[in-house]
Coordinates of C-alpha atoms in Angstrom, one line a residue:
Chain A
X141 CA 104.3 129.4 147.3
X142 CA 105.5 127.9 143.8
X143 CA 108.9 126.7 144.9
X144 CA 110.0 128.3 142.4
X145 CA 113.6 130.8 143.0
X146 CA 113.8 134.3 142.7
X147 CA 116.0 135.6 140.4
X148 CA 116.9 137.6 142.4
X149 CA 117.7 138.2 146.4
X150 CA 114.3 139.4 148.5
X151 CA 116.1 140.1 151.2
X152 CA 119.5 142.0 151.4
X153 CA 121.3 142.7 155.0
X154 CA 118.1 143.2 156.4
X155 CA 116.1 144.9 154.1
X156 CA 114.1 143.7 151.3
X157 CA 113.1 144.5 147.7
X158 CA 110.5 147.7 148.5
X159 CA 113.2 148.9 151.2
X160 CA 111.0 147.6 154.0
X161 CA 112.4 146.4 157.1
X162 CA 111.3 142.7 157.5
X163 CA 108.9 143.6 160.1
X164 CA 107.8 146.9 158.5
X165 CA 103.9 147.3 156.8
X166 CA 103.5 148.9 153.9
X167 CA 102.3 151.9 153.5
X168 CA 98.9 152.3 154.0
X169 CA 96.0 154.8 152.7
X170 CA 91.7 154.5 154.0
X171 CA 89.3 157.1 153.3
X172 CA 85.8 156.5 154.7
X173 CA 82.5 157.0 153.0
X174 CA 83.4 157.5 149.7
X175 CA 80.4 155.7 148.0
X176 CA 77.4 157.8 148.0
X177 CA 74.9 155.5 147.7
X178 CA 75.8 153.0 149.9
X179 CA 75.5 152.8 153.7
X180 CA 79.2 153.0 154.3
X181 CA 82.1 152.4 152.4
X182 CA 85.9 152.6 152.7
X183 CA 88.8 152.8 149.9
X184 CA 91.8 151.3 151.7
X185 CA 95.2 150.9 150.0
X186 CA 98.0 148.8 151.5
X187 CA 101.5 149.4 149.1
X188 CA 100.0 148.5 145.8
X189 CA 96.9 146.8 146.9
X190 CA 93.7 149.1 145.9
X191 CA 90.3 147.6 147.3
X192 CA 87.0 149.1 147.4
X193 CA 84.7 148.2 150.7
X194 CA 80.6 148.4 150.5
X195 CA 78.4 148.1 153.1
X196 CA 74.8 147.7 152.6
X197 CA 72.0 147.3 155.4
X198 CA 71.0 146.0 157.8
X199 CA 68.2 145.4 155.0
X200 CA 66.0 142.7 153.3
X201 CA 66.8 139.6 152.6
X202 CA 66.8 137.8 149.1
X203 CA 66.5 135.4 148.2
X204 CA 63.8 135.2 150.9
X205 CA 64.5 131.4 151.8
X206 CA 67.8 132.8 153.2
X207 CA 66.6 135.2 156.1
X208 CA 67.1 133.9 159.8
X209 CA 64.3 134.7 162.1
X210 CA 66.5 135.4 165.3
X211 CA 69.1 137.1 163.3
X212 CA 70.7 139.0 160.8
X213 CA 72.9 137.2 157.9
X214 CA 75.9 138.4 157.0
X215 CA 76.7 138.2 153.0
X216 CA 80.7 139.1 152.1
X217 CA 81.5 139.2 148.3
X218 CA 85.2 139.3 147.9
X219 CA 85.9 139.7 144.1
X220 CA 88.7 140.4 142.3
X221 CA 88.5 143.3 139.4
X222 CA 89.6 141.8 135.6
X223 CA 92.2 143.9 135.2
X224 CA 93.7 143.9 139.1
X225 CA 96.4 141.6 138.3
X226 CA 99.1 141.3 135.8
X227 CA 97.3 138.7 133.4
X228 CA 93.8 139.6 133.1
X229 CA 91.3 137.3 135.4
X230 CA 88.8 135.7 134.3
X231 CA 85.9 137.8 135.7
X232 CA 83.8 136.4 138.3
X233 CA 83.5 133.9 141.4
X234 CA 86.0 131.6 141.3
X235 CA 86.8 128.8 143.8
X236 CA 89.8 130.6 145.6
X237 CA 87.2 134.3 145.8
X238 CA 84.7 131.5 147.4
X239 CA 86.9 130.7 149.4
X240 CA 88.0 134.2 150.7
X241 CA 84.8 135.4 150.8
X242 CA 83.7 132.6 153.6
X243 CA 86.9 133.2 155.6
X244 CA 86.5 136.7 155.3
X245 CA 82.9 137.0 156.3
X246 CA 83.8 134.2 159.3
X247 CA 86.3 137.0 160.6
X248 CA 83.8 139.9 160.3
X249 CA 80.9 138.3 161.7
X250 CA 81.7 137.6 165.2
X251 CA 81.5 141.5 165.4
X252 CA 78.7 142.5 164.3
X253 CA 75.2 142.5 166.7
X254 CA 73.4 140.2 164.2
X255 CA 70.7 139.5 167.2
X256 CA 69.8 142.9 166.5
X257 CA 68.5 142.5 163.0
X258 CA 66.1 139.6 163.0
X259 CA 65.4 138.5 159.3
X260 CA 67.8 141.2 157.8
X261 CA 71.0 141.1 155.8
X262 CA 74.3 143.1 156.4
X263 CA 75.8 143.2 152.3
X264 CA 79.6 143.5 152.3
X265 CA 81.1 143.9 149.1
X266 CA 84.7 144.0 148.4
X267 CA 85.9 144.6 145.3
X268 CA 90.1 144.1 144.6
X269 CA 91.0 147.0 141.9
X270 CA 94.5 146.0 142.4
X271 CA 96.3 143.2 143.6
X272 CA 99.7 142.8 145.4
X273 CA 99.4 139.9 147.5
X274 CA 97.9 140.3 150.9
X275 CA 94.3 141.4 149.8
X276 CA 92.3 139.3 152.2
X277 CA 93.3 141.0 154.5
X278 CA 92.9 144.0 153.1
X279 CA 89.6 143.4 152.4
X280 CA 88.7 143.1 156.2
X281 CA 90.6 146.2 156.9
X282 CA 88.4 147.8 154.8
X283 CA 85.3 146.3 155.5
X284 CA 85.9 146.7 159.1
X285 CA 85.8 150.4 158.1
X286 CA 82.6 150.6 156.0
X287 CA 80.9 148.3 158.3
X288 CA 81.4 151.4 160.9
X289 CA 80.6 153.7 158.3
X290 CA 77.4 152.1 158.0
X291 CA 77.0 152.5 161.6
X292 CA 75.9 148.9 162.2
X293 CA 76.7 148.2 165.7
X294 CA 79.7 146.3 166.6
X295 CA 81.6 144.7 169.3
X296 CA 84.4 146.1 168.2
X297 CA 87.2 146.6 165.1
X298 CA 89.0 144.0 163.4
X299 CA 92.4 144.7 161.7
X300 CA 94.0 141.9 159.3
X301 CA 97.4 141.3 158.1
X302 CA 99.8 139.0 157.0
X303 CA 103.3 137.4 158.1
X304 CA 105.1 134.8 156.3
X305 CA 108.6 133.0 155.7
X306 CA 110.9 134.4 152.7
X307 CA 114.2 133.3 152.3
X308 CA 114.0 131.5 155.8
X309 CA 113.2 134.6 157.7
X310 CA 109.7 135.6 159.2
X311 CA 108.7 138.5 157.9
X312 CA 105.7 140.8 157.7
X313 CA 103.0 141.9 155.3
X314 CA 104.4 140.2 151.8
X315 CA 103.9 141.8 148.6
X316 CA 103.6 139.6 145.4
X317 CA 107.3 139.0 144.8
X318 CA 107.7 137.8 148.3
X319 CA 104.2 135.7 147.9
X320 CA 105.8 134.3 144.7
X321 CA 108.9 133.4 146.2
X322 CA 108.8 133.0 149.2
X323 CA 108.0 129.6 151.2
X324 CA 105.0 130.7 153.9
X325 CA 102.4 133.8 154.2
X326 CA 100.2 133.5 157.0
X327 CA 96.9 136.2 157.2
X328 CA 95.7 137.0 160.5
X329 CA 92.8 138.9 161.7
X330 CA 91.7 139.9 165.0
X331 CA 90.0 142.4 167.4
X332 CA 90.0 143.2 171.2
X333 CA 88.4 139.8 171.8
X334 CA 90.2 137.5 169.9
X335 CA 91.6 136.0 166.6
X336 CA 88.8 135.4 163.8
X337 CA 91.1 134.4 160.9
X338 CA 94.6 132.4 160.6
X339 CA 95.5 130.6 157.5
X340 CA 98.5 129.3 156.2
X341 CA 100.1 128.7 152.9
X342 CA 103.4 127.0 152.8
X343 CA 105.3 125.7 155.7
X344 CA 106.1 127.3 159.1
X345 CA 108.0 125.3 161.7
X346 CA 105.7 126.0 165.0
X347 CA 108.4 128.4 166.1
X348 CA 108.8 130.4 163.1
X349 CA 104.6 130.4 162.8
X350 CA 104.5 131.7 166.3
X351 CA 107.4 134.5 165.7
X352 CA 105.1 135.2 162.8
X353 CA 101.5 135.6 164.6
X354 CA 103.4 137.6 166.9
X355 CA 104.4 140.0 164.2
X356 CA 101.2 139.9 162.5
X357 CA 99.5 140.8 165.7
X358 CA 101.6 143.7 166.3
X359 CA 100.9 144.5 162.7
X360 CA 97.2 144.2 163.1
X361 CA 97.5 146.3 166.4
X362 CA 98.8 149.1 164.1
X363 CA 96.9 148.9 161.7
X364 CA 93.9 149.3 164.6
X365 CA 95.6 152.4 165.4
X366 CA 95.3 154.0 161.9
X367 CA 92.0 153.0 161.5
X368 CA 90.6 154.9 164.8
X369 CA 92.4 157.3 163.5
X370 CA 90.6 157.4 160.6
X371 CA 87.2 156.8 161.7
X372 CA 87.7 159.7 164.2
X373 CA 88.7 162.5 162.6
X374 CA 86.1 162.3 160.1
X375 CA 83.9 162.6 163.2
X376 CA 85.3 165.6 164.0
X377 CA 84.6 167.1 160.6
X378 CA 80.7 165.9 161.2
X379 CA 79.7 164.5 158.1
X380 CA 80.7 160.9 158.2
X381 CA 82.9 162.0 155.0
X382 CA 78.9 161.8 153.3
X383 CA 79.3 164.8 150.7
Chain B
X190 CA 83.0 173.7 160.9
X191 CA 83.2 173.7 164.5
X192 CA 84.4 170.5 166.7
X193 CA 81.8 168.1 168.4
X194 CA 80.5 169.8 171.2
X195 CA 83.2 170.6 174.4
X196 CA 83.4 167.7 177.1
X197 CA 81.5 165.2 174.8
X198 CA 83.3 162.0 174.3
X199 CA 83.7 160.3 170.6
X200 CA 84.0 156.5 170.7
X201 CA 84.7 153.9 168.5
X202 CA 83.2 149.9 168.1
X203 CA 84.9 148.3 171.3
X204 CA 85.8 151.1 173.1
X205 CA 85.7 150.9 177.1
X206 CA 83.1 153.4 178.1
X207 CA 82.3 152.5 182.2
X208 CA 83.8 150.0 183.9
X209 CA 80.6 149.5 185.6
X210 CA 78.1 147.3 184.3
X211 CA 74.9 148.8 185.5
X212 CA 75.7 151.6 184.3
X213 CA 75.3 150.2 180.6
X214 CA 72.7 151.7 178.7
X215 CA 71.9 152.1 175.1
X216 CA 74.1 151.5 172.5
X217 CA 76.3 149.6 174.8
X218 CA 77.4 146.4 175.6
X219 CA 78.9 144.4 178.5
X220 CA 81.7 141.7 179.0
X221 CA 83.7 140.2 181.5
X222 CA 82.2 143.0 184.1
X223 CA 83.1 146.0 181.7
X224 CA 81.2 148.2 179.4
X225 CA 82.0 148.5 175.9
X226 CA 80.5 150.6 173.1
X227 CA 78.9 149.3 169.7
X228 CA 78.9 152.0 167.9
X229 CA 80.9 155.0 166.3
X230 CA 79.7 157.3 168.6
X231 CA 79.3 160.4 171.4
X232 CA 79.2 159.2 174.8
X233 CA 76.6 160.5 177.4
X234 CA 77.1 159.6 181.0
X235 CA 73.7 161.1 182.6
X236 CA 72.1 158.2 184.3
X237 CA 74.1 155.1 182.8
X238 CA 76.4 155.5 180.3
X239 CA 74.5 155.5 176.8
X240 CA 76.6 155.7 173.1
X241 CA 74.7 158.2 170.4
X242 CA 75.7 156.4 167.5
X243 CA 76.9 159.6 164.7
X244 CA 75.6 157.3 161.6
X245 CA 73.2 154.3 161.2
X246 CA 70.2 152.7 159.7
X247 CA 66.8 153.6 161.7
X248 CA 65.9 150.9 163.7
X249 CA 62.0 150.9 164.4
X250 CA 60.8 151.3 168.1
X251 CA 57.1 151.3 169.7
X252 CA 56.0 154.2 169.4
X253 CA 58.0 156.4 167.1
X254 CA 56.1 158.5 164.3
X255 CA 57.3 157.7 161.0
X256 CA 56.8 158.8 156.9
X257 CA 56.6 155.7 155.2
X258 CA 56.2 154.5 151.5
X259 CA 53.6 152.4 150.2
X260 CA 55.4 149.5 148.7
X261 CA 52.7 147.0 148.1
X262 CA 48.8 145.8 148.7
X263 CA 48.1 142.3 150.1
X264 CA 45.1 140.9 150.9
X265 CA 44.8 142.3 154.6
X266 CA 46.9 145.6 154.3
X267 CA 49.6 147.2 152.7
X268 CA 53.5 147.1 153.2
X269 CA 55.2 150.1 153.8
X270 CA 59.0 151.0 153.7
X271 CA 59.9 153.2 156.6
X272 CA 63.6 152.7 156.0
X273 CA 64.0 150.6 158.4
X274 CA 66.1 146.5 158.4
X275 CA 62.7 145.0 157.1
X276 CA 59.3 146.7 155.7
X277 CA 56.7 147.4 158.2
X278 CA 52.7 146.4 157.7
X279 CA 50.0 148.6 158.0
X280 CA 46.7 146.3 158.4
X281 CA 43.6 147.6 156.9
X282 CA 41.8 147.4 160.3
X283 CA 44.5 150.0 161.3
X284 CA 43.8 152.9 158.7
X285 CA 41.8 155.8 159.9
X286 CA 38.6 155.1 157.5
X287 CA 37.1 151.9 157.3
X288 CA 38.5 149.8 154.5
X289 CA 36.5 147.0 152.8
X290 CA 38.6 144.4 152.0
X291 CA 39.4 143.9 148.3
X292 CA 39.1 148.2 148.5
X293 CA 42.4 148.7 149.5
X294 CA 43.4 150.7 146.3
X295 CA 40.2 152.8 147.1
X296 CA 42.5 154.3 150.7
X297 CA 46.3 153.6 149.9
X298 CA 48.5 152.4 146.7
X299 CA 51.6 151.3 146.2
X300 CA 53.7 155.0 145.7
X301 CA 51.4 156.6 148.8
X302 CA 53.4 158.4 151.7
X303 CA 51.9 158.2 154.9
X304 CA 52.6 159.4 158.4
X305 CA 52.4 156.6 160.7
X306 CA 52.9 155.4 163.7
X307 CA 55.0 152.3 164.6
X308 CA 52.9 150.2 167.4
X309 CA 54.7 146.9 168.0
X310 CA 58.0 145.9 167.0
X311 CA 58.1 142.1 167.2
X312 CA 60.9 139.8 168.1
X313 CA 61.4 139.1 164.9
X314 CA 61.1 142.6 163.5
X315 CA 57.6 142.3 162.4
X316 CA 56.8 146.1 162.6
X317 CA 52.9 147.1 162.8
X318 CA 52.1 150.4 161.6
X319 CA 49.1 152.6 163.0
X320 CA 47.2 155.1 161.1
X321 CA 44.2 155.7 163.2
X322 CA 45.5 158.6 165.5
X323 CA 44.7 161.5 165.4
X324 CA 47.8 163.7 164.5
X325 CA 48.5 160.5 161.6
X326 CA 47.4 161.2 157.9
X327 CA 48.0 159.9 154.3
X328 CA 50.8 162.6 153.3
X329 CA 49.3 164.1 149.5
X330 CA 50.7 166.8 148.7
X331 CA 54.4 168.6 149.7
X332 CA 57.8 167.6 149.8
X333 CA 59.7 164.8 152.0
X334 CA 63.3 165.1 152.0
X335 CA 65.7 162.1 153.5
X336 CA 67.5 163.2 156.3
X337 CA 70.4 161.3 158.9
X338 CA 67.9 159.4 161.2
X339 CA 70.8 159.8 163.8
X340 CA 70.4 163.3 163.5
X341 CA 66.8 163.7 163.7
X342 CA 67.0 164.3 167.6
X343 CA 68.6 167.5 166.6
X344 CA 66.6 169.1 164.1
X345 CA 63.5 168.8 166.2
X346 CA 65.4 170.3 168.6
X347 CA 65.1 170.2 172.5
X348 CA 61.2 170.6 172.7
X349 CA 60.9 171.2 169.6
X350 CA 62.5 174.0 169.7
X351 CA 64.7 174.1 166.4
X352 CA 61.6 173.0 164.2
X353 CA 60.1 175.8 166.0
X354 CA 62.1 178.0 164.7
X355 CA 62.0 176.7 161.3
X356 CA 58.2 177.3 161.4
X357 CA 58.5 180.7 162.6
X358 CA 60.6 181.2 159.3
X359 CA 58.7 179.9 157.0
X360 CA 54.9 179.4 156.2
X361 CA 55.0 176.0 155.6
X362 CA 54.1 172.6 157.7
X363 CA 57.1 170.4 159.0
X364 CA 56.7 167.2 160.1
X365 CA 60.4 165.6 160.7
X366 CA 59.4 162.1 161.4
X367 CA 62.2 159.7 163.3
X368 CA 62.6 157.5 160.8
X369 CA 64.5 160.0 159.0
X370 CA 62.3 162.0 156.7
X371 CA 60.9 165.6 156.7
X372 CA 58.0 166.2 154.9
X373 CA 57.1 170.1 154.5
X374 CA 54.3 171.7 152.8
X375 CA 54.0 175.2 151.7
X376 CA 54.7 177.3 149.2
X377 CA 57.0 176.1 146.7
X378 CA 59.3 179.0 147.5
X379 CA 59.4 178.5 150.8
X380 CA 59.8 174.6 151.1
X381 CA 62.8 174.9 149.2
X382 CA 64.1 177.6 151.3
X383 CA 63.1 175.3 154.1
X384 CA 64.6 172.3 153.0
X385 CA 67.4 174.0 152.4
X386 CA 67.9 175.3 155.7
X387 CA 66.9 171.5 157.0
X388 CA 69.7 169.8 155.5
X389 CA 72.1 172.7 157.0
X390 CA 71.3 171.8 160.1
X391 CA 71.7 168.2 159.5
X392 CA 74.8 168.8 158.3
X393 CA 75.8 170.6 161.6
X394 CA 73.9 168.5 164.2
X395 CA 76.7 167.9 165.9
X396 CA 77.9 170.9 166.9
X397 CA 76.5 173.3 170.0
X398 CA 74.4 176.2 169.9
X399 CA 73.2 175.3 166.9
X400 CA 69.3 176.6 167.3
X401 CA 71.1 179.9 168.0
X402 CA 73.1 180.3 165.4
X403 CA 70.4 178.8 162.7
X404 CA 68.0 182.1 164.7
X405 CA 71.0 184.4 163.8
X406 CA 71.2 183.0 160.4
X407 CA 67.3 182.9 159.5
X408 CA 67.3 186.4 161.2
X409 CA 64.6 184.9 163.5
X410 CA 63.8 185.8 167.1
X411 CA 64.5 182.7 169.9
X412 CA 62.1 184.1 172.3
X413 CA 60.0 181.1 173.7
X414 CA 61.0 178.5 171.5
X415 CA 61.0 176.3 174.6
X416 CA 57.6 175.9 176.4
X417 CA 58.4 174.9 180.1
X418 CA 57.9 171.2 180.3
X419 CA 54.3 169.2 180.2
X420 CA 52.8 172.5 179.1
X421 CA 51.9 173.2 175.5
X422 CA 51.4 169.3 174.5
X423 CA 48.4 168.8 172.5
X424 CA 48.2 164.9 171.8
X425 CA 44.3 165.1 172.3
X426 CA 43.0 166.5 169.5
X427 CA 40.0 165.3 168.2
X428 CA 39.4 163.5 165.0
X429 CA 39.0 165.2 162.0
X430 CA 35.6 164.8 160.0
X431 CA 36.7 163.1 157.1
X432 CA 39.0 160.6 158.2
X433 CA 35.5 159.4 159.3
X434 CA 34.4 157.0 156.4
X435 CA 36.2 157.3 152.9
X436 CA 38.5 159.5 151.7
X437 CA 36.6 162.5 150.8
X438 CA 38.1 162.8 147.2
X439 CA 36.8 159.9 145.2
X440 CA 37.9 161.7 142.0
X441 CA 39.8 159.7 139.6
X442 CA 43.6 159.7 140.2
X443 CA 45.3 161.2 137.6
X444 CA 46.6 164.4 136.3
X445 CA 43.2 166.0 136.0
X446 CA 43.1 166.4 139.4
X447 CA 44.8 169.3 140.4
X448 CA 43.8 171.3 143.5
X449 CA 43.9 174.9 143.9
X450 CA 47.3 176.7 143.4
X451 CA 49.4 176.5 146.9
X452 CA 50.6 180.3 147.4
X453 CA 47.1 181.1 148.4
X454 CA 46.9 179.5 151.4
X455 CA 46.9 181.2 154.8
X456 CA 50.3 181.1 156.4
X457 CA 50.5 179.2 158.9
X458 CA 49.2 180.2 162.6
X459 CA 52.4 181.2 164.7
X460 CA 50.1 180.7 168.1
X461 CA 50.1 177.3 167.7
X462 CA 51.2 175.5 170.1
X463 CA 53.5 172.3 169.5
X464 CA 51.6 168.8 169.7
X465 CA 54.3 166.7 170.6
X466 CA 58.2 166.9 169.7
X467 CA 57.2 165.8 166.3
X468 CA 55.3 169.1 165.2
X469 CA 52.8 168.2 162.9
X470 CA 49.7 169.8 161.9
X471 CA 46.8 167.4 160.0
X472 CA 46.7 167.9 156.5
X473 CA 43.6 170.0 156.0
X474 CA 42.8 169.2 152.4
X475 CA 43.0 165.2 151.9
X476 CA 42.5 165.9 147.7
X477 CA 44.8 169.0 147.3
X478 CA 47.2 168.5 144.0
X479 CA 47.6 164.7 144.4
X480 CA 51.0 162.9 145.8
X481 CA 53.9 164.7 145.7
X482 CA 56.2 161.5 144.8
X483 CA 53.9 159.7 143.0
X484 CA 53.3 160.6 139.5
X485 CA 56.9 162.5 139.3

């Protein structure tokens, strides 16, 4: 949200820069299971975002002062790669991949059965290979997926996506012109039982934020769809996608 | 490859599986008066409504027989990875021989495989490991192969019938323990040939008629692979001699050690009858050709 103008139009009679209608995702890829070594994993591409998803455990915890008697911890590492944006990033945790890894593991967490796993840790890593706005939430998505892929039991899927104001119109899942330009994006994730994650950046009157969350639900809701789609067929060919 | 088996359900995390909640069994959970599932799974609706999960960690219950992997020595016992969220403990009181303390080393070391039994699972995952049964034994020689702990269920088979099979095959011992791991000894031919066929049928343990098929494949007969229930369990064997006292090799560890060569031993005896639905048969010589993973 840097205020700053386009050069540009985003949005002509309807459509915008990609050709997307303004409440149209962008296209999306996930395979599941395509680390070896790890429990479960999940590559998951949303337009030009590329993230990697790994899920280790539930396993032992260290540093050992961490580990919860009546419970499992949940540890998210969202990281972007060096070379995932335009300008190379500085490698390594900053305060804004702090930031998203807490949100992100706050949205997970409420799914998984950590009662289950006294004094274990569930490892989600989540590594950004290339960025076009919106990869929070693409993070989830596929952590969501390698978290099943790991078969750690769950109370269900979460889906995330975004909505946000360009140009004064709502519109869903903004890519990084849009995030540039534009004056709100909004992530939301959420599951059969609820929402785990809304943020804002940028201003929303209440009406345009709730025109939003509606279109981000519906976005999630597809996104839901695709991913049970995923997860299912690669039951049916029996080997997880392992090999 | 075929399709999951006819008339069996696939679920996903979430999905509504009974909308009665005392139906809810295993790998289930309910809310608001409905049952939901918790894992990516197949759904079985005889008595309750349970979820077979297709992938997963093991998770250790009372009870289970297990190959696990000496990971340390403490003071009172030894710790033992059986792949499960946390490490298990085997305490020295718990080993078949009778261990001094400060002899630990002497019985078990860090890089040992043993086949265990799990006998309490605390409430805060402290897992005890037993040794002192009789059908459990320090695992020295063969091979032990990782396998889907999900999908254990299915290569023993229902009563044992596919590892059955396998040993009809081929002249070698098969333990697959539910932990997922499958130790087999044998001839080196032969466990490769057996492990092959092992991870086949992992591979496929979804789909039906499988012991049939892996008969028609193996070129093996499926005449009486299941006994008629309650008959043909042997828990109750009696204690071997030598688990009595020390081990019987006191020989120093090292390459020097070498047993005779394997081929030679008898096959194995096809009258047998299965112990329990982990077929496992004692390992007769404790010295043999030391470990098999611990000086690769």
């Amino acid at each position: 949200m840097s205020g700053m103008k386009s050069s540009e139009p985003l949005i002509v009679k309807g459509k915008r820069l990609d050709g997307r209608a303004v409440d149209q995702l962008r296209p999306i890829k996930m395979e599941v299971g395509v680390l070896k070594r790890a429990d479960g994993s999940c590559y998951y591409e949303q337009g030009d975002n590329k993230v990697m998803a790994a899920v280790y455990g539930p396993r032992e915890v260290h540093p050992r002062h961490q580990e919860e008697a009546t419970k499992a911890i949940v540890r998210y590492r969202y990281n972007m790669a060096s070379f995932s944006v335009d300008d190379r990033k500085r490698p390594g945790p900053d305060r804004r991949s702090v930031e998203l890894s807490k949100v992100s593991r706050q949205a997970i967490e409420p799914l998984v059965l950590t009662e289950r796993f006294p004094r274990s840790a569930v490892d989600v890593f989540v590594e950004v290979l290339q960025a076009d706005a919106g990869t929070r939430t693409a993070g989830i998505n596929a952590a969501c997926l390698a978290l099943v892929d790991a078969g750690i039991p769950m109370r269900g899927l979460v889906a995330a996506c975004a909505a946000g104001k360009v140009e004064d119109t709502v519109v869903l899942d903004l890519n990084q012109k849009e995030d540039n330009f534009g004056q709100a994006d909004m992530p939301v994730a959420l599951w059969r039982g609820g929402t785990t994650l809304v943020q804002m950046d940028g201003h929303m009157t209440f009406e345009e934020f709730q025109k939003g969350y509606a279109m981000a639900r519906k976005g999630c809701e597809d996104i839901l769809a695709m991913m049970r789609e995923t997860l299912l067929t690669q039951a049916k060919k029996g080997d997880g996608g392992k090999e | 490859m075929d399709a999951v088996s006819p008339g069996k359900q696939v679920v996903l995390p979430g999905d509504l599986v009974a909308e009665d909640p005392t139906l809810a069994g295993e790998g289930t959970y309910v809310e608001g008066n409905r049952v939901f599932s918790l894992h990516h799974g197949i759904v079985e609706s005889k008595d309750g409504v349970r979820v077979i999960p297709l992938n997963g960690r093991y998770l250790p219950m009372p009870g289970d027989t297990v190959i696990g992997l000496v990971t340390d020595m403490q003071f009172s016992g030894w710790r033992v990875d059986i792949g499960g969220p946390v490490q298990a403990f085997l305490k020295l009181e718990d080993h078949f021989a009778r261990v001094e303390r400060g002899e630990l080393d002497k019985h078990l070391r860090p890089g040992d495989l043993i086949l265990a039994r799990v006998a309490r699972v605390g409430p805060e995952m402290k897992i005890d490991l037993i040794l002192n049964e009789p059908d459990l034994t320090v695992l020295r020689e063969g091979r032990v192969m990782d396998v889907d702990p999900t999908r254990v269920r299915r290569i023993i088979g229902r009563g044992g019938s596919m590892i059955r099979l396998l040993k009809r095959k081929y002249r070698c011992d098969i333990v697959v323990a539910t932990n997922g791991r499958a130790w087999v000894r044998g001839p080196d031919s032969e466990v490769e040939e057996a492990l092959r066929t092992l991870k086949l049928i992992e591979a496929e343990a979804h789909t039906s008629g499988l012991t049939n098929r892996i008969a028609t494949l193996l070129g093996v007969s499926t005449e009486g692979l299941t006994d008629p229930p309650g008959e043909g369990r042997r828990r109750d064997r009696p204690p071997r001699e030598d688990r009595r006292g020390t081990r019987r090799d006191d020989g120093p560890r090292g390459e020097g050690r070498r047993g005779p060569r394997r081929g030679d031993r008898r096959p194995p005896r096809d009258d047998f009858e299965i112990p329990s639905e982990i077929t496992q048969r004692p390992a007769r010589r404790m010295g043999g050709r030391g470990g098999g993973r611990r000086r690769e």
